[in-house]
Amino acid sequence: MDAQGRGRADDIDPADQWVLNPQTGDYELRLSPSAGQSAQPGVPGPRGTAPRPGARGAGQPGGRRGREPGREPGREPGRDQGREHGSREHGRDQGREQVPGQRRRRAQPEAAAGGRRKQRPKKKSTGKKIAIWSSGTVAFVVVAAAVGGYLYYQHLNDNITSVSDDGAGTGGFSKDRAINILLVGTDKRSGKGNDGYGDEGSAGHADTTLLLHVSKDRSNATALSIPRDMITDIPDCPTKQDDGSTKDIPGSQQVRFNESLGQGGRTPSCTMRTVTEITGIKLDHFMVADFNAVKTLSSAVDGVDVCLAKDIDDPKSHLKLSKGKHTIEGEEALAFVRTRHSVGNGGDLSRIELQQQFLSSLMRKLKSGGTLTSPKKMISLAEAGTKALTVDSKIADIMKLRDLGMELGKLDMKNLTFATMPVDDNPAEKTPITVVPKQPQADELFSMMREDVSLTEVKKKEKKEKAAVAARLKGPKADASEVRVDIYNGSGKTGAAQATLSWLQNNEGVSKSSQQGNAPKNLPKTTLEYGKDQADQARRLAQLMGLPGAALKQGESEKNAQGLPAMVLTLGADFKGAGQPITAPSKAPDGVQKVEADKTVCAK
């Protein structure tokens, strides 16, 4: 089958078998009126498993039906007319969504009801039902494509390629915490028609890398691009081999980030470890796409709308477009996201911005009613997405991808921001061709993502839970000399508790403090536990150390060495150093390259 999910001319077109029932919001299998079969239609999703393409059924051997000469593939006289012109008498029954037993009930005489026609129940809101069913499709593009797995589960499962995450991930996303997914585009030459791209003979690199972070409350998200030519350290990577054994692939120091994939036998799990080392963010899953992903996904939605502020004629990417708006797909779409010499300053950062604009537009197209309510487009997306992706083995199941998509679909796209990691030209090069992280802006951006702070104003009301957390910092504060606290080191950083103690006593006047060594276990976040009569002390210490409201937890104080009640401060992995605030910045650092997903931008 090709990327559109079609087989030979005599195969059933799955898009013509499934239609949306506006009363239930589900896609249902509609059988041909002329097929003459009596089998009950299957129901996608939780109610049943849809038949695989080519399975026997529909009253025809092998599940196939013949087509008359000159008939458009997948269409039948009257049925599509009835779908498009429901008010016409001709084809009305054919165009109406069928449910099991409906045709038989229609044939019964109305006398059973006393000569009166039964009143039909009031229809539920079609738009609301569609939104409920398809909410997963407004998630990030590759996840959204997989949500179409409701339609034919096993077939799509067979499309998915998976690789172990080698323990680099969290073990799986969860509904009660933030979600972090690594999205990687590789320049490996693979697939039909890709011999003109990438490095010939290469195992591929991490050519395009995005870290998608969705906040715990799903109110905002950031898609962070990591430049491929950024100089960084790549850690040692234990990697599962084809024979089931594990090989430790040695790390590299001060090399390009894109070498974290493909080179020396490195798999996507090594790119995961590298991103975690850079950002401090533990990832849940990864998804890797090749050149075909852009071509097939853009074609599956009948093209992506883009805008250019000037004419582009780039012989290296083969992109030739005039100034203004265009709808591009296939090879032209791939050329668009690969071009860099004719936009911006001609470097990789300009190409990243162009890719972010393309993805934003593709997401808007996915969210449009013309896509969500079209079985044909949803099936094409499902086929394209599952064929073009390699995912980690913990999510190599279409239903798991669907669940992830539904969870991410809670996000309003207005609150999704594409950003690029702040970098500077490499000062070690006379003619810079690589970049290095720009500090402190890069760390500030990572901190915002870890703390679920949106890069743009979140267009929704603050939840009561957030207001309650913020309220912990409001109220009277004790004098620093009255703050009594025991400090434990759960950060994993040697000497952190002692350094904090020295800073509090010598710089801030917190004389009633002591350090108690290592905590029983390391913690991801710093916590301050205090008794009910110590809230004023907790607020003062939070102010001094820059603790967020979420770090404060009212509970039980402990007895210090003098037998007096003391608060318990446990330093976590988010601890940056004595005197350095743990609270993330409230707005993006100056100079961060951003693209808001709900806005159309013309590439310059």
JSON list of C-alpha atoms in Angstrom, two decimals, residues 14 118 140 142 153 296 439 494:
[
{"chain": "A", "resi": 14, "resn": "PRO", "atom": "CA", "xyz": [-11.74, 1.83, 3.96]},
{"chain": "A", "resi": 118, "resn": "LYS", "atom": "CA", "xyz": [-42.64, 6.89, 16.82]},
{"chain": "A", "resi": 140, "resn": "PHE", "atom": "CA", "xyz": [1.16, 17.34, 18.13]},
{"chain": "A", "resi": 142, "resn": "VAL", "atom": "CA", "xyz": [2.60, 12.85, 14.65]},
{"chain": "A", "resi": 153, "resn": "TYR", "atom": "CA", "xyz": [-6.56, -1.43, 15.01]},
{"chain": "A", "resi": 296, "resn": "THR", "atom": "CA", "xyz": [3.02, 11.67, 3.37]},
{"chain": "A", "resi": 439, "resn": "GLN", "atom": "CA", "xyz": [23.64, 31.21, 29.28]},
{"chain": "A", "resi": 494, "resn": "THR", "atom": "CA", "xyz": [27.67, 16.65, 46.74]}
]
